[in-house]
């Protein structure tokens, strides 16, 4: 089996991830922050360790700025709904996943906020930062409070010039939040260097944690309104959530076994090194694009960008059908729209979307050959 659906969730996970989850449920899985006994304290220590790993990986101001959520979508909703106030205006990009687009649309439909969409694709591999910032500038209104955009697309290898956008936002007095679902673990992210006020990351994608893990990291001085209220082990006599982070944002019991697994995933990524992981993924996708570029009947989208995703269609064959035929040969890819209507519209894919092959750190160069042979068989069978 060749797994090329790492943008949905990475697979397999490092062995240490499963081992640690098992250790957690067998040996130290108390409720962290809910008691002073040894099993609770041991769980709290592990949760802190994971917070710390994430803070160091993403250049957070301090460990307390990291809080856990079940997935990126939950984190994005927490940030959007916690930062935006009645009457605010937000600017998002035309490459957003539904995780950003849908909550923004819902808030706008409810009459709470307004939003606009800035153009990102500048037609060159380096994503011209000046032109992108100029596109944002055109949309700024007196009530604009936030720019929220993805770092890396989930349907092609385009990445946005986050550092320059962050610098632009702060120069214009705007807050800047980033969806790091496809870049965390694949690209270097330094919140302070990139002027990021809130970063939402999945645990289960490029950080190689289990499903059910994710995190939000807040920049210095950023406090959100809470999305969910309840017990968090501190200030129990108070009727409202205290301002103290990270507890303010973690109402209810956190997913300790998932966080324990995530901790090992992050350690593995840090040991491997982001540059090395990115280098391997870019080389593999580069080879795949080269092979697909020489095939008849293949339409490649955004091939000028380097990254971990290859998006294509077999002309005249629905993308879901191609994915199904590849699956029969042991290749796992995903057809359709990948929960990203805006981004598909931006790339101009046809009705039915496209086929996405997304690689991870465990894929090998030889997987490109296997994929090529299987896709050639699909084109023959469907011609
Ligand atoms: N944002 C992007 C760019 C994504 O690719 C995804 C998932 O594929 C999400 C957000 C949502 O992530 P999650 O499934 O962790 O909620």
Tab-separated table of N, CA and C in Angstrom, residues 32-137:
chain	number	residue	atom	x	y	z
A	32	UNK	N	-5.354	15.480	34.319
A	32	UNK	CA	-4.353	16.518	34.624
A	32	UNK	C	-5.010	17.784	35.164
A	33	UNK	N	-4.464	18.323	36.214
A	33	UNK	CA	-4.992	19.571	36.778
A	33	UNK	C	-6.241	19.373	37.614
A	34	UNK	N	-6.630	18.141	37.885
A	34	UNK	CA	-7.860	17.907	38.643
A	34	UNK	C	-7.604	17.258	40.005
A	35	UNK	N	-6.370	17.161	40.388
A	35	UNK	CA	-6.096	16.573	41.696
A	35	UNK	C	-4.627	16.731	42.008
A	36	UNK	N	-4.281	16.529	43.288
A	36	UNK	CA	-2.880	16.674	43.668
A	36	UNK	C	-2.245	15.306	43.880
A	37	UNK	N	-2.979	14.234	43.497
A	37	UNK	CA	-2.399	12.893	43.697
A	37	UNK	C	-1.432	12.559	42.560
A	38	UNK	N	-0.674	11.494	42.762
A	38	UNK	CA	0.462	11.239	41.869
A	38	UNK	C	0.032	10.938	40.429
A	39	UNK	N	-1.113	10.275	40.229
A	39	UNK	CA	-1.486	9.902	38.848
A	39	UNK	C	-1.956	11.141	38.074
A	40	UNK	N	-2.622	12.047	38.773
A	40	UNK	CA	-3.030	13.301	38.142
A	40	UNK	C	-1.795	14.165	37.836
A	41	UNK	N	-0.883	14.216	38.787
A	41	UNK	CA	0.318	15.037	38.581
A	41	UNK	C	1.183	14.491	37.444
A	42	UNK	N	1.216	13.164	37.329
A	42	UNK	CA	2.021	12.564	36.244
A	42	UNK	C	1.414	12.920	34.887
A	43	UNK	N	0.080	12.906	34.819
A	43	UNK	CA	-0.589	13.280	33.554
A	43	UNK	C	-0.325	14.754	33.256
A	44	UNK	N	-0.423	15.595	34.300
A	44	UNK	CA	-0.196	17.037	34.110
A	44	UNK	C	1.227	17.299	33.610
A	45	UNK	N	2.160	16.500	34.094
A	45	UNK	CA	3.562	16.678	33.685
A	45	UNK	C	3.711	16.385	32.186
A	46	UNK	N	3.041	15.343	31.730
A	46	UNK	CA	3.109	14.980	30.307
A	46	UNK	C	2.459	16.068	29.438
A	47	UNK	N	1.311	16.576	29.908
A	47	UNK	CA	0.622	17.634	29.157
A	47	UNK	C	1.525	18.866	29.062
A	48	UNK	N	2.182	19.192	30.167
A	48	UNK	CA	3.092	20.341	30.159
A	48	UNK	C	4.248	20.100	29.186
A	49	UNK	N	4.760	18.864	29.181
A	49	UNK	CA	5.892	18.524	28.296
A	49	UNK	C	5.499	18.774	26.829
A	50	UNK	N	4.280	18.373	26.493
A	50	UNK	CA	3.827	18.545	25.110
A	50	UNK	C	3.647	20.031	24.774
A	51	UNK	N	3.061	20.765	25.711
A	51	UNK	CA	2.913	22.224	25.521
A	51	UNK	C	4.271	22.850	25.223
A	52	UNK	N	5.248	22.406	26.007
A	52	UNK	CA	6.582	22.955	25.897
A	52	UNK	C	7.214	22.635	24.538
A	53	UNK	N	7.042	21.387	24.083
A	53	UNK	CA	7.569	20.990	22.770
A	53	UNK	C	6.981	21.888	21.683
A	54	UNK	N	5.661	22.124	21.765
A	54	UNK	CA	4.986	22.944	20.751
A	54	UNK	C	5.448	24.399	20.828
A	55	UNK	N	5.579	24.897	22.055
A	55	UNK	CA	6.026	26.290	22.229
A	55	UNK	C	7.399	26.478	21.604
A	56	UNK	N	8.290	25.500	21.811
A	56	UNK	CA	9.648	25.621	21.261
A	56	UNK	C	9.631	25.490	19.744
A	57	UNK	N	8.829	24.554	19.237
A	57	UNK	CA	8.793	24.347	17.785
A	57	UNK	C	8.295	25.590	17.056
A	58	UNK	N	7.304	26.281	17.638
A	58	UNK	CA	6.682	27.396	16.922
A	58	UNK	C	7.120	28.774	17.434
A	59	UNK	N	8.132	28.802	18.259
A	59	UNK	CA	8.648	30.093	18.734
A	59	UNK	C	7.613	30.879	19.521
A	60	UNK	N	6.845	30.191	20.384
A	60	UNK	CA	5.828	30.873	21.198
A	60	UNK	C	6.502	31.710	22.276
A	61	UNK	N	5.801	32.761	22.703
A	61	UNK	CA	6.363	33.639	23.727
A	61	UNK	C	6.608	32.858	25.019
A	62	UNK	N	5.685	31.995	25.411
A	62	UNK	CA	5.946	31.059	26.507
A	62	UNK	C	4.955	29.896	26.480
A	63	UNK	N	5.254	28.884	27.283
A	63	UNK	CA	4.516	27.618	27.240
A	63	UNK	C	3.034	27.806	27.540
A	64	UNK	N	2.711	28.774	28.391
A	64	UNK	CA	1.310	28.999	28.770
A	64	UNK	C	0.457	29.522	27.618
A	65	UNK	N	1.079	29.919	26.555
A	65	UNK	CA	0.324	30.431	25.398
A	65	UNK	C	-0.226	29.298	24.536
A	66	UNK	N	0.120	28.050	24.866
A	66	UNK	CA	-0.310	26.894	24.062
A	66	UNK	C	-1.505	26.227	24.729
A	67	UNK	N	-2.620	26.087	24.025
A	67	UNK	CA	-3.712	25.280	24.589
A	67	UNK	C	-4.174	24.229	23.594
A	68	UNK	N	-4.727	23.138	24.157
A	68	UNK	CA	-5.071	21.979	23.325
A	68	UNK	C	-6.528	22.005	22.883
A	69	UNK	N	-6.734	21.539	21.659
A	69	UNK	CA	-8.074	21.431	21.063
A	69	UNK	C	-8.119	20.081	20.341
A	70	UNK	N	-9.329	19.601	19.968
A	70	UNK	CA	-9.380	18.271	19.329
A	70	UNK	C	-8.893	18.243	17.880
A	71	UNK	N	-8.920	19.383	17.188
A	71	UNK	CA	-8.477	19.416	15.785
A	71	UNK	C	-8.303	20.877	15.356
A	72	UNK	N	-7.839	21.089	14.149
A	72	UNK	CA	-7.588	22.466	13.683
A	72	UNK	C	-8.886	23.256	13.602
A	73	UNK	N	-9.953	22.607	13.125
A	73	UNK	CA	-11.237	23.293	12.950
A	73	UNK	C	-11.708	23.911	14.260
A	74	UNK	N	-11.594	23.151	15.325
A	74	UNK	CA	-12.011	23.635	16.641
A	74	UNK	C	-11.154	24.844	17.044
A	75	UNK	N	-9.874	24.752	16.762
A	75	UNK	CA	-8.961	25.852	17.095
A	75	UNK	C	-9.303	27.109	16.303
A	76	UNK	N	-9.586	26.935	15.015
A	76	UNK	CA	-9.897	28.084	14.155
A	76	UNK	C	-11.192	28.754	14.636
A	77	UNK	N	-12.200	27.946	14.962
A	77	UNK	CA	-13.458	28.506	15.488
A	77	UNK	C	-13.221	29.255	16.790
A	78	UNK	N	-12.362	28.690	17.638
A	78	UNK	CA	-12.063	29.335	18.919
A	78	UNK	C	-11.443	30.710	18.701
A	79	UNK	N	-10.522	30.780	17.743
A	79	UNK	CA	-9.827	32.053	17.496
A	79	UNK	C	-10.759	33.061	16.833
A	80	UNK	N	-11.465	32.627	15.780
A	80	UNK	CA	-12.356	33.567	15.070
A	80	UNK	C	-13.415	34.124	16.014
A	81	UNK	N	-14.074	33.222	16.753
A	81	UNK	CA	-15.187	33.659	17.589
A	81	UNK	C	-14.711	34.333	18.879
A	82	UNK	N	-13.458	34.067	19.241
A	82	UNK	CA	-12.918	34.675	20.462
A	82	UNK	C	-12.268	36.021	20.207
A	83	UNK	N	-11.858	36.260	18.962
A	83	UNK	CA	-11.173	37.531	18.662
A	83	UNK	C	-12.126	38.568	18.101
A	84	UNK	N	-13.059	38.125	17.230
A	84	UNK	CA	-13.903	39.090	16.525
A	84	UNK	C	-15.057	39.559	17.393
A	85	UNK	N	-15.315	40.845	17.336
A	85	UNK	CA	-16.434	41.427	18.087
A	85	UNK	C	-17.514	41.847	17.105
A	86	UNK	N	-18.699	42.050	17.636
A	86	UNK	CA	-19.841	42.525	16.850
A	86	UNK	C	-19.419	43.718	15.973
A	87	UNK	N	-19.675	43.631	14.677
A	87	UNK	CA	-19.395	44.776	13.797
A	87	UNK	C	-17.992	44.781	13.198
A	88	UNK	N	-17.143	43.800	13.581
A	88	UNK	CA	-15.780	43.762	13.029
A	88	UNK	C	-15.787	43.261	11.591
A	89	UNK	N	-14.697	43.569	10.901
A	89	UNK	CA	-14.477	43.108	9.527
A	89	UNK	C	-13.224	42.237	9.526
A	90	UNK	N	-13.283	41.090	8.824
A	90	UNK	CA	-12.127	40.191	8.752
A	90	UNK	C	-11.792	39.951	7.291
A	91	UNK	N	-10.508	39.780	7.007
A	91	UNK	CA	-10.071	39.504	5.624
A	91	UNK	C	-9.449	38.111	5.599
A	92	UNK	N	-9.959	37.268	4.710
A	92	UNK	CA	-9.416	35.901	4.570
A	92	UNK	C	-8.901	35.736	3.139
A	93	UNK	N	-8.172	34.641	2.881
A	93	UNK	CA	-7.602	34.463	1.538
A	93	UNK	C	-8.513	33.607	0.665
A	94	UNK	N	-8.198	33.634	-0.632
A	94	UNK	CA	-8.985	32.820	-1.574
A	94	UNK	C	-8.491	31.379	-1.645
A	95	UNK	N	-7.612	30.979	-0.702
A	95	UNK	CA	-7.132	29.591	-0.666
A	95	UNK	C	-7.606	28.880	0.607
A	96	UNK	N	-8.597	29.452	1.285
A	96	UNK	CA	-8.978	28.878	2.583
A	96	UNK	C	-9.710	27.541	2.474
A	97	UNK	N	-9.488	26.757	3.492
A	97	UNK	CA	-10.234	25.516	3.749
A	97	UNK	C	-11.595	25.922	4.317
A	98	UNK	N	-12.570	25.031	4.242
A	98	UNK	CA	-13.887	25.330	4.823
A	98	UNK	C	-13.807	25.594	6.333
A	99	UNK	N	-12.734	25.121	6.963
A	99	UNK	CA	-12.572	25.336	8.408
A	99	UNK	C	-12.490	26.820	8.739
A	100	UNK	N	-12.044	27.631	7.778
A	100	UNK	CA	-12.011	29.084	7.974
A	100	UNK	C	-13.230	29.721	7.300
A	101	UNK	N	-13.478	29.307	6.067
A	101	UNK	CA	-14.529	29.948	5.265
A	101	UNK	C	-15.907	29.806	5.913
A	102	UNK	N	-16.251	28.590	6.354
A	102	UNK	CA	-17.616	28.365	6.876
A	102	UNK	C	-17.914	29.131	8.170
A	103	UNK	N	-17.029	29.106	9.177
A	103	UNK	CA	-17.364	29.905	10.369
A	103	UNK	C	-17.455	31.392	10.060
A	104	UNK	N	-16.590	31.882	9.152
A	104	UNK	CA	-16.645	33.299	8.786
A	104	UNK	C	-17.976	33.594	8.103
A	105	UNK	N	-18.392	32.713	7.172
A	105	UNK	CA	-19.673	32.916	6.474
A	105	UNK	C	-20.836	32.879	7.465
A	106	UNK	N	-20.789	31.961	8.406
A	106	UNK	CA	-21.874	31.828	9.388
A	106	UNK	C	-21.964	33.096	10.248
A	107	UNK	N	-20.814	33.585	10.692
A	107	UNK	CA	-20.805	34.795	11.520
A	107	UNK	C	-21.328	35.983	10.726
A	108	UNK	N	-20.981	36.021	9.425
A	108	UNK	CA	-21.468	37.123	8.580
A	108	UNK	C	-22.974	36.980	8.354
A	109	UNK	N	-23.418	35.751	8.100
A	109	UNK	CA	-24.853	35.514	7.882
A	109	UNK	C	-25.669	35.919	9.109
A	110	UNK	N	-25.099	35.670	10.277
A	110	UNK	CA	-25.788	36.031	11.527
A	110	UNK	C	-25.737	37.534	11.798
A	111	UNK	N	-25.063	38.270	10.922
A	111	UNK	CA	-24.999	39.735	11.061
A	111	UNK	C	-23.997	40.191	12.099
A	112	UNK	N	-23.084	39.294	12.516
A	112	UNK	CA	-22.146	39.682	13.583
A	112	UNK	C	-20.901	40.361	13.031
A	113	UNK	N	-20.473	39.938	11.834
A	113	UNK	CA	-19.234	40.499	11.251
A	113	UNK	C	-19.421	40.692	9.752
A	114	UNK	N	-18.419	41.319	9.122
A	114	UNK	CA	-18.354	41.364	7.656
A	114	UNK	C	-17.011	40.752	7.256
A	115	UNK	N	-16.935	40.272	6.025
A	115	UNK	CA	-15.647	39.716	5.580
A	115	UNK	C	-15.396	39.984	4.104
A	116	UNK	N	-14.129	39.937	3.728
A	116	UNK	CA	-13.721	40.014	2.323
A	116	UNK	C	-12.644	38.965	2.087
A	117	UNK	N	-12.425	38.685	0.802
A	117	UNK	CA	-11.477	37.625	0.424
A	117	UNK	C	-10.376	38.233	-0.445
A	118	UNK	N	-9.112	38.050	-0.043
A	118	UNK	CA	-8.024	38.598	-0.881
A	118	UNK	C	-7.449	37.539	-1.805
A	119	UNK	N	-6.946	38.000	-2.947
A	119	UNK	CA	-6.376	37.104	-3.959
A	119	UNK	C	-4.935	36.760	-3.583
A	120	UNK	N	-4.582	35.489	-3.830
A	120	UNK	CA	-3.243	35.052	-3.417
A	120	UNK	C	-2.340	34.641	-4.571
A	121	UNK	N	-2.913	33.986	-5.580
A	121	UNK	CA	-2.030	33.405	-6.598
A	121	UNK	C	-1.502	34.503	-7.507
A	122	UNK	N	-0.181	34.630	-7.513
A	122	UNK	CA	0.407	35.707	-8.300
A	122	UNK	C	1.077	35.150	-9.560
A	123	UNK	N	0.885	33.856	-9.787
A	123	UNK	CA	1.386	33.264	-11.031
A	123	UNK	C	2.876	32.989	-11.039
A	124	UNK	N	3.543	33.197	-9.921
A	124	UNK	CA	4.964	32.829	-9.882
A	124	UNK	C	5.204	31.947	-8.661
A	125	UNK	N	6.243	31.129	-8.777
A	125	UNK	CA	6.474	30.118	-7.742
A	125	UNK	C	6.742	30.745	-6.380
A	126	UNK	N	7.216	31.942	-6.356
A	126	UNK	CA	7.617	32.535	-5.069
A	126	UNK	C	6.496	33.339	-4.425
A	127	UNK	N	5.283	33.352	-4.997
A	127	UNK	CA	4.139	34.047	-4.396
A	127	UNK	C	4.499	35.474	-4.014
A	128	UNK	N	4.557	36.351	-4.956
A	128	UNK	CA	4.990	37.737	-4.748
A	128	UNK	C	4.348	38.410	-3.518
A	129	UNK	N	5.119	38.583	-2.423
A	129	UNK	CA	4.547	39.116	-1.185
A	129	UNK	C	3.998	40.523	-1.337
A	130	UNK	N	4.689	41.356	-2.146
A	130	UNK	CA	4.244	42.749	-2.304
A	130	UNK	C	2.855	42.801	-2.933
A	131	UNK	N	2.671	41.955	-3.961
A	131	UNK	CA	1.371	41.975	-4.649
A	131	UNK	C	0.269	41.445	-3.732
A	132	UNK	N	0.595	40.412	-2.952
A	132	UNK	CA	-0.407	39.852	-2.043
A	132	UNK	C	-0.794	40.893	-0.974
A	133	UNK	N	0.200	41.564	-0.417
A	133	UNK	CA	-0.102	42.583	0.602
A	133	UNK	C	-0.903	43.733	-0.022
A	134	UNK	N	-0.597	44.053	-1.275
A	134	UNK	CA	-1.367	45.118	-1.948
A	134	UNK	C	-2.825	44.664	-2.108
A	135	UNK	N	-3.030	43.392	-2.375
A	135	UNK	CA	-4.405	42.874	-2.491
A	135	UNK	C	-5.148	42.988	-1.157
A	136	UNK	N	-4.435	42.749	-0.063
A	136	UNK	CA	-5.066	42.890	1.268
A	136	UNK	C	-5.368	44.374	1.531
A	137	UNK	N	-4.392	45.223	1.196
A	137	UNK	CA	-4.531	46.663	1.481
A	137	UNK	C	-5.807	47.230	0.867
